[in-house]
Coordinates of C-alpha atoms and ligand atoms in Angstrom, one line a residue:
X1 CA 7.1 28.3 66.9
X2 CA 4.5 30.4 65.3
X3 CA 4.3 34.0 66.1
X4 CA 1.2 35.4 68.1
X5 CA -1.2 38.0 67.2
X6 CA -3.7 39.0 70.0
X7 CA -7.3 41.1 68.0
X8 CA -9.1 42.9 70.6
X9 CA -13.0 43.5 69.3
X10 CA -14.0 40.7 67.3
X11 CA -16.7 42.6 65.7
X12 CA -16.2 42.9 61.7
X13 CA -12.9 44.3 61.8
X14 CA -11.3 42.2 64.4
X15 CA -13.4 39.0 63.2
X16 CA -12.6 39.4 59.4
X17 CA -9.0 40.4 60.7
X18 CA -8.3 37.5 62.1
X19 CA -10.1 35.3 59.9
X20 CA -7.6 36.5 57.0
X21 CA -4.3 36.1 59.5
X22 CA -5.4 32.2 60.3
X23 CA -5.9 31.8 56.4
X24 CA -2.7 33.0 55.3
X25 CA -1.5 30.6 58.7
X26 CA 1.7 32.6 59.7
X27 CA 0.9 33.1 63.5
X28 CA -1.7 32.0 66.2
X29 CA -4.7 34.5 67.0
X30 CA -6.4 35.2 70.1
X31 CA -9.6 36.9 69.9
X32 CA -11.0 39.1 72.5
X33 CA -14.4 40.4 72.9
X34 CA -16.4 41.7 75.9
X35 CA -19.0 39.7 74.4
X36 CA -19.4 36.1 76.1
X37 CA -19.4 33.4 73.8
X38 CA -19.0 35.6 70.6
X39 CA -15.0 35.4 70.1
X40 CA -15.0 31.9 71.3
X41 CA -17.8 31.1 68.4
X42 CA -15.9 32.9 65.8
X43 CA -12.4 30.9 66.5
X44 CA -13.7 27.6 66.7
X45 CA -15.9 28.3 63.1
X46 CA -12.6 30.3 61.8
X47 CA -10.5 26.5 63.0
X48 CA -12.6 24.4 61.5
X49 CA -12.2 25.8 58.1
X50 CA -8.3 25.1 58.8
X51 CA -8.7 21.5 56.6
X52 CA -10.3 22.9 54.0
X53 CA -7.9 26.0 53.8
X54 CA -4.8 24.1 55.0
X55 CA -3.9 26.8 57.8
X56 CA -2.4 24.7 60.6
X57 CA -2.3 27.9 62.7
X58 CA -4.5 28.0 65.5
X59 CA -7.2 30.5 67.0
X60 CA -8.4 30.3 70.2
X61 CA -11.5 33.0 71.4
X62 CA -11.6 35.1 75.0
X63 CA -13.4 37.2 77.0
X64 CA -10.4 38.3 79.1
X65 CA -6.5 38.2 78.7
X66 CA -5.0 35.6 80.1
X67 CA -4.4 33.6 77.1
X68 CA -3.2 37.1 75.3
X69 CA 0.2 36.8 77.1
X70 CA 3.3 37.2 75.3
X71 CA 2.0 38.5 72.0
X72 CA 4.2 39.8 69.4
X73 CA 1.3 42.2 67.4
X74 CA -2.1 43.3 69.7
X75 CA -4.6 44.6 67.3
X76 CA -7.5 47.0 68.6
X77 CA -10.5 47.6 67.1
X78 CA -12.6 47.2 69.8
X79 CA -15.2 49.8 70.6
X80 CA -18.4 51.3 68.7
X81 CA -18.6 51.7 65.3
X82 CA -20.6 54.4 63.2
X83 CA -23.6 54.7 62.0
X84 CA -25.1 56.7 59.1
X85 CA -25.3 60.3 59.9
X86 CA -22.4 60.0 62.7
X87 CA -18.7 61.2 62.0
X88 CA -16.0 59.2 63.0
X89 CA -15.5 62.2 66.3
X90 CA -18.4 61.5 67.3
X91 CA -17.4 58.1 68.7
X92 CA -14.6 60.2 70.6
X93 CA -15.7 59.5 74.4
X94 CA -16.8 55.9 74.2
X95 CA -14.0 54.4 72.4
X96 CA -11.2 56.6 74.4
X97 CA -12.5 54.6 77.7
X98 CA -12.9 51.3 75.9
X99 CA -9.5 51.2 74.0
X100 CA -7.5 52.7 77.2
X101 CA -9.1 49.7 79.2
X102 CA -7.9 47.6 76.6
X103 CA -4.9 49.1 76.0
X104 CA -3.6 48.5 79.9
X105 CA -4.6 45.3 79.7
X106 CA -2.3 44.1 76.6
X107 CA 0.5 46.2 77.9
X108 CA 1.0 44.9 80.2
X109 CA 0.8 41.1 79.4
X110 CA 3.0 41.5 76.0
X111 CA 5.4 44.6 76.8
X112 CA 7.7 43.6 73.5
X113 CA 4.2 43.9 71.1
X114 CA 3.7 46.2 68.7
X115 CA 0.4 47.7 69.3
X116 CA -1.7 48.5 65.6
X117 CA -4.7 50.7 66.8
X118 CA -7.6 50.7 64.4
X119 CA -10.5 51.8 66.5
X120 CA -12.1 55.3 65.4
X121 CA -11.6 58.5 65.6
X122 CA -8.1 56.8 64.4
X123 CA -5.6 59.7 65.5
X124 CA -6.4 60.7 68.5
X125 CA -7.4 56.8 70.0
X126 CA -3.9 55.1 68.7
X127 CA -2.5 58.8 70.8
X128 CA -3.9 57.8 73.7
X129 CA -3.1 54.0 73.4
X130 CA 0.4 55.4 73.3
X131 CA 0.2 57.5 76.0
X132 CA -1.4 54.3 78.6
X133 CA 0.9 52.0 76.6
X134 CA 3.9 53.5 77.9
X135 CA 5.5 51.9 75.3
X136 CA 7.9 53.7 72.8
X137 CA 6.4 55.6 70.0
X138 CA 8.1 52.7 67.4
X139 CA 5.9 50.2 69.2
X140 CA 2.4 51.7 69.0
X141 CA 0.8 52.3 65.4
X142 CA -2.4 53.2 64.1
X143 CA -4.0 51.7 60.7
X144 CA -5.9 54.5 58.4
X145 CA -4.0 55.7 55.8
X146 CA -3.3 52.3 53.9
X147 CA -7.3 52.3 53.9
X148 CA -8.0 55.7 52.5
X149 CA -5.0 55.3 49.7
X150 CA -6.7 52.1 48.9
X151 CA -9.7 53.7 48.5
X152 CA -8.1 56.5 46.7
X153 CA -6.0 53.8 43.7
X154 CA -9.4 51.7 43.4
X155 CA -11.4 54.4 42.0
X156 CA -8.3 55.9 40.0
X157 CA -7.8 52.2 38.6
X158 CA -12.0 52.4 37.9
X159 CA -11.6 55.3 36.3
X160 CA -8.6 54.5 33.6
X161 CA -9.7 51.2 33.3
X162 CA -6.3 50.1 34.4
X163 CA -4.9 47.4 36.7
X164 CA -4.9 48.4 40.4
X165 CA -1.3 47.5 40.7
X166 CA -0.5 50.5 37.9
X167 CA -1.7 52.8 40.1
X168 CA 0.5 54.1 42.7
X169 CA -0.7 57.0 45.4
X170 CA -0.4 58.5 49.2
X171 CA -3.3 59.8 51.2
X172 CA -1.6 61.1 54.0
X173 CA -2.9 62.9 57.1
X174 CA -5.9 62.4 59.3
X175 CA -8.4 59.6 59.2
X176 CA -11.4 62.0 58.7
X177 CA -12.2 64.4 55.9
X178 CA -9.6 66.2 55.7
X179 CA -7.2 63.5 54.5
X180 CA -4.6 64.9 52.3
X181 CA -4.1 62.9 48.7
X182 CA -0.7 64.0 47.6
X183 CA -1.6 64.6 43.8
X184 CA 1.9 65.5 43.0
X185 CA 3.4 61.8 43.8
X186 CA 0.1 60.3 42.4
X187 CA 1.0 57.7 39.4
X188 CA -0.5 55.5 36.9
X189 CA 2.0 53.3 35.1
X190 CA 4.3 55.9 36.1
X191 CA 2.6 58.8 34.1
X192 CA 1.1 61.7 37.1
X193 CA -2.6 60.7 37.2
X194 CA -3.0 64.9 36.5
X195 CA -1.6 64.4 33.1
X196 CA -4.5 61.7 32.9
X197 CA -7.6 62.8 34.4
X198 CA -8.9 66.2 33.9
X199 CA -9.0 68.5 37.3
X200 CA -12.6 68.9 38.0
X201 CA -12.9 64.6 37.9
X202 CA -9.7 64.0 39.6
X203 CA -11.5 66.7 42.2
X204 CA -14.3 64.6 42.6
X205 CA -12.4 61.1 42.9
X206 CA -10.5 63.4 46.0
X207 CA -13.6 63.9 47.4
X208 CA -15.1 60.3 47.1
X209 CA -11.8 59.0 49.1
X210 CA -12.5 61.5 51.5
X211 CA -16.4 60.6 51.7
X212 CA -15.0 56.5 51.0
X213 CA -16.0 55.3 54.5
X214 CA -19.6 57.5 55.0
X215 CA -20.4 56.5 51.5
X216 CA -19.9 52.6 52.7
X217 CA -21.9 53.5 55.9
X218 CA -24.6 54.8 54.1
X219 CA -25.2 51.9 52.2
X220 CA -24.5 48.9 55.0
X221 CA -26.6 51.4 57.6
X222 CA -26.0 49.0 60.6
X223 CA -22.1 49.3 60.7
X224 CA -19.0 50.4 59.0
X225 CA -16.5 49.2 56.2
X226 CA -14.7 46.2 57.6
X227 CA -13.5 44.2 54.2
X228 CA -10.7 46.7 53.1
X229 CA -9.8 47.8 56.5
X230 CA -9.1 44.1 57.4
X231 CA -6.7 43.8 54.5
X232 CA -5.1 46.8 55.7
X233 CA -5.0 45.6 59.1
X234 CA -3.6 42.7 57.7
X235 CA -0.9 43.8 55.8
X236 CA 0.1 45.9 58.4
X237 CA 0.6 42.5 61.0
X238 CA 2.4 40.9 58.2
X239 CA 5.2 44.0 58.0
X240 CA 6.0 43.7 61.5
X241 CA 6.0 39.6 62.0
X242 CA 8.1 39.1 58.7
X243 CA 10.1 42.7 59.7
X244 CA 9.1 43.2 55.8
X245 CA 10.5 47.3 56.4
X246 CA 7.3 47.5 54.0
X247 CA 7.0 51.7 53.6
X248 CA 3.0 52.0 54.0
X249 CA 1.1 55.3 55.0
X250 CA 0.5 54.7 58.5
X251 CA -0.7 57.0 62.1
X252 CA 2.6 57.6 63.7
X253 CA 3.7 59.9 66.5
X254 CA 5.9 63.0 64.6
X255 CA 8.1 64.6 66.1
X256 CA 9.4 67.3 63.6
X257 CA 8.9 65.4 60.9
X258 CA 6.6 67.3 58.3
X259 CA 6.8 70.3 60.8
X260 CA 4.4 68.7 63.4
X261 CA 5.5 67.7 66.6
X262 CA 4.1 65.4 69.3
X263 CA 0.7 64.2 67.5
X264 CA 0.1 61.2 65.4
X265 CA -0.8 61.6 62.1
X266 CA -1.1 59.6 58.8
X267 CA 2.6 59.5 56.8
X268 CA 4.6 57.2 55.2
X269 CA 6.6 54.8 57.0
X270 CA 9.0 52.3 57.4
X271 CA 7.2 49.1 58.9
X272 CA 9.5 46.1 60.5
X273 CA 9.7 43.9 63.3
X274 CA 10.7 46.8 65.5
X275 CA 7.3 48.8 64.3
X276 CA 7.8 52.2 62.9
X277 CA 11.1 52.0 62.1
X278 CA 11.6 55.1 60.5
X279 CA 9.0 58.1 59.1
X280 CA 9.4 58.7 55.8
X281 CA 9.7 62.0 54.2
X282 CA 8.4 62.3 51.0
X283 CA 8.5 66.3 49.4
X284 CA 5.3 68.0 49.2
X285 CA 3.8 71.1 47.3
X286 CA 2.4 74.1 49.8
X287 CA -0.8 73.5 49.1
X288 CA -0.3 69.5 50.1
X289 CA 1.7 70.9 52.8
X290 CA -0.9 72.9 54.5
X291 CA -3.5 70.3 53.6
X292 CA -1.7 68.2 55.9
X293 CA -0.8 70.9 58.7
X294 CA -4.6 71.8 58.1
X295 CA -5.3 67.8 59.0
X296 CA -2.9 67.6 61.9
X297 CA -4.5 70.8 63.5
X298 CA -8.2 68.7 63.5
X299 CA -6.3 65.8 65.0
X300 CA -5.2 68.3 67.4
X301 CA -8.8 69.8 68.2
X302 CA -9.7 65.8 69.5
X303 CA -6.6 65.5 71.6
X304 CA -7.9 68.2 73.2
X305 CA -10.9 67.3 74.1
X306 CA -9.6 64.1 75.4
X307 CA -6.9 66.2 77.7
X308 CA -10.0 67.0 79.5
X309 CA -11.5 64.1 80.1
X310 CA -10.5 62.0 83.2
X311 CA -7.7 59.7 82.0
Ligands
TXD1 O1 -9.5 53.0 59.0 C1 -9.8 52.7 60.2 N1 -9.0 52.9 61.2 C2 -11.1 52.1 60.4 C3 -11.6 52.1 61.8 C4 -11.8 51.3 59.5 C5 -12.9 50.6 59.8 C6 -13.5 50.6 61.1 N2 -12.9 51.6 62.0 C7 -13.2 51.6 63.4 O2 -12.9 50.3 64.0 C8 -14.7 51.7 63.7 O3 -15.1 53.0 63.6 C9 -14.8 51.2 65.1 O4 -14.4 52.2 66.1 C10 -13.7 50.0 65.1 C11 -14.3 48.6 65.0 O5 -15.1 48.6 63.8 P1 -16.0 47.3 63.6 O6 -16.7 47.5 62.3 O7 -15.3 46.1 63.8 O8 -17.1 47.5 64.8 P2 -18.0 46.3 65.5 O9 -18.3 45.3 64.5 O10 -19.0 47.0 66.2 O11 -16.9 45.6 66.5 C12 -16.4 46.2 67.6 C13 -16.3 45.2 68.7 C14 -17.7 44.6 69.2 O12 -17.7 43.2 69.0 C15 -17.7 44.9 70.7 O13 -18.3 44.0 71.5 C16 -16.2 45.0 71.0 O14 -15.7 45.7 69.8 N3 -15.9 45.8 72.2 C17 -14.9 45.4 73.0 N4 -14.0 44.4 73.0 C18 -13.2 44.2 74.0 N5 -13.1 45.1 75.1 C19 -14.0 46.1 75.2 N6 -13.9 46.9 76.2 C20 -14.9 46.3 74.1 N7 -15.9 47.2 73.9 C21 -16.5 46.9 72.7

């Protein structure tokens, strides 16, 4: 039997998500949206190109969770999105009460998922799907920091005129502007990028990763970046349903590791069938070091805030 993967929003993450999972035609989706009509649209239009693509799997749209039941990967990504001028904290309060709703709801229909939060501000909403959740901290996941290192190898690759797949990097950290790209472990057909690209530029291709997602906002206007965060996404649902043990930089809940304790934040990891299977360690210079403390303690400030709210 195919495996089942259950997207929650099935606005341009959660649509293009999906779409790309029936494509490749490794498990069944169910799409949810509060939106009547709209998921249901999307998975019959997404079916019907299953001739032409030759994807027997099957996808099937909802406005409620029934049909969500035994999933083995739930993907969130429902809530609001920004828009130009906004920062991803901004979007703190809404999407807190819409991905806790949702969270309770797929908890408790597939307790044995693995939960991959993409909904924004990343951190501190896959934190409080794990705490509703009640699931174990292996079992709930956000999706960031494949995104950002993506962002970061594409305009490395652009600027040596080299093959993406030469260029191997970590952005670690939180998903907001102070995302840490470890330099030090940064390579391009194995040579350290800072033997390659003089300071001040590779400065400024640092800052553009930071800036990757407002820069994409600013030009769409209506919405945010939703083609390379599905591939993320993606990738991420394919780790856990082939238990790949792929190591990608993922939100995960530390507890000691990198000196930070009880807060998720962006690191490497080992991604399998059992979800974070193990965080990975990887050695980093002071200044990367408090870069990423420096991160963690902004991640922090939102947690905060949500402690106050009304759960
Ligand atoms: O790197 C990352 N983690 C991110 C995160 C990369 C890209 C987008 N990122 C965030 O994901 C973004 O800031 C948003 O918070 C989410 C979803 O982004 P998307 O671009 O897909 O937003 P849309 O197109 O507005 O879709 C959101 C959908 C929309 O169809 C709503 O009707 C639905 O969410 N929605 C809900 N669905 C189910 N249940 C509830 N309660 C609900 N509320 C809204």
């Amino acid at each position: 039997m195919r495996k089942k993967v259950t997207v929650v929003g099935a606005g341009n993450v959660g649509a293009t998500t999906a779409q790309r999972i029936v494509d490749k035609g490794y498990a069944d989706v169910v799409l949810v949206d509060v939106v009547e009509g709209m998921p249901q649209g999307k998975a019959l239009d997404m079916l019907q190109a299953g001739p032409i693509t030759g994807s027997d799997a099957s996808v099937t749209g909802a406005n409620s969770y029934e049909s969500t039941a035994n999933s083995d990967v739930v993907v969130i990504t429902a809530g609001i999105a920004r828009k130009p001028g906004m920062s991803r904290d901004d979007l703190l309060m809404t999407n807190m009460k819409i991905v806790g709703e949702v969270t309770s709801q797929v908890a408790t229909r597939s307790p044995k998922s693995v939960l991959i939060v993409v909904s924004n501000p990343l951190d501190a909403m896959v934190q409080h799907a794990y705490r509703v959740s009640g699931f174990p901290k292996q079992r709930v996941v956000g999706m960031a920091g494949i995104l950002d290192t993506a962002r970061f190898r594409t305009f490395l690759a652009q600027e040596l005129k080299m093959s993406i797949t030469n260029v191997q990097a970590y952005v670690l950290g939180g998903h907001g502007d102070s995302m840490v790209p470890l330099i030090g472990s940064t390579t391009a057909g194995g040579v350290p990028v800072s033997e390659l690209i003089p300071a001040p530029r590779l400065d400024e291709i640092v800052k553009r990763t930071q800036n990757g997602g407002a820069e994409i906002v600013g030009l769409l206007k209506t919405g945010s970046a939703y083609y390379a965060p599905s591939a993320a996404v993606e990738q991420m649902v394919e780790a856990v349903i082939f238990d790949r043990k792929a190591v990608l930089p993922c939100a995960a809940l530390l507890e000691g590791e990198y000196g930070i304790n009880g807060l998720y934040v962006g690191v490497p990891v080992k991604l399998g069938a059992g979800g974070v299977e193990s965080v990975i360690q990887v050695k980093l210079t002071p200044q990367e070091d408090a870069a990423l403390k420096k991160s963690a303690a902004a991640v922090r400030e939102l947690i905060a805030i949500m402690g106050k709210q009304p759960a």
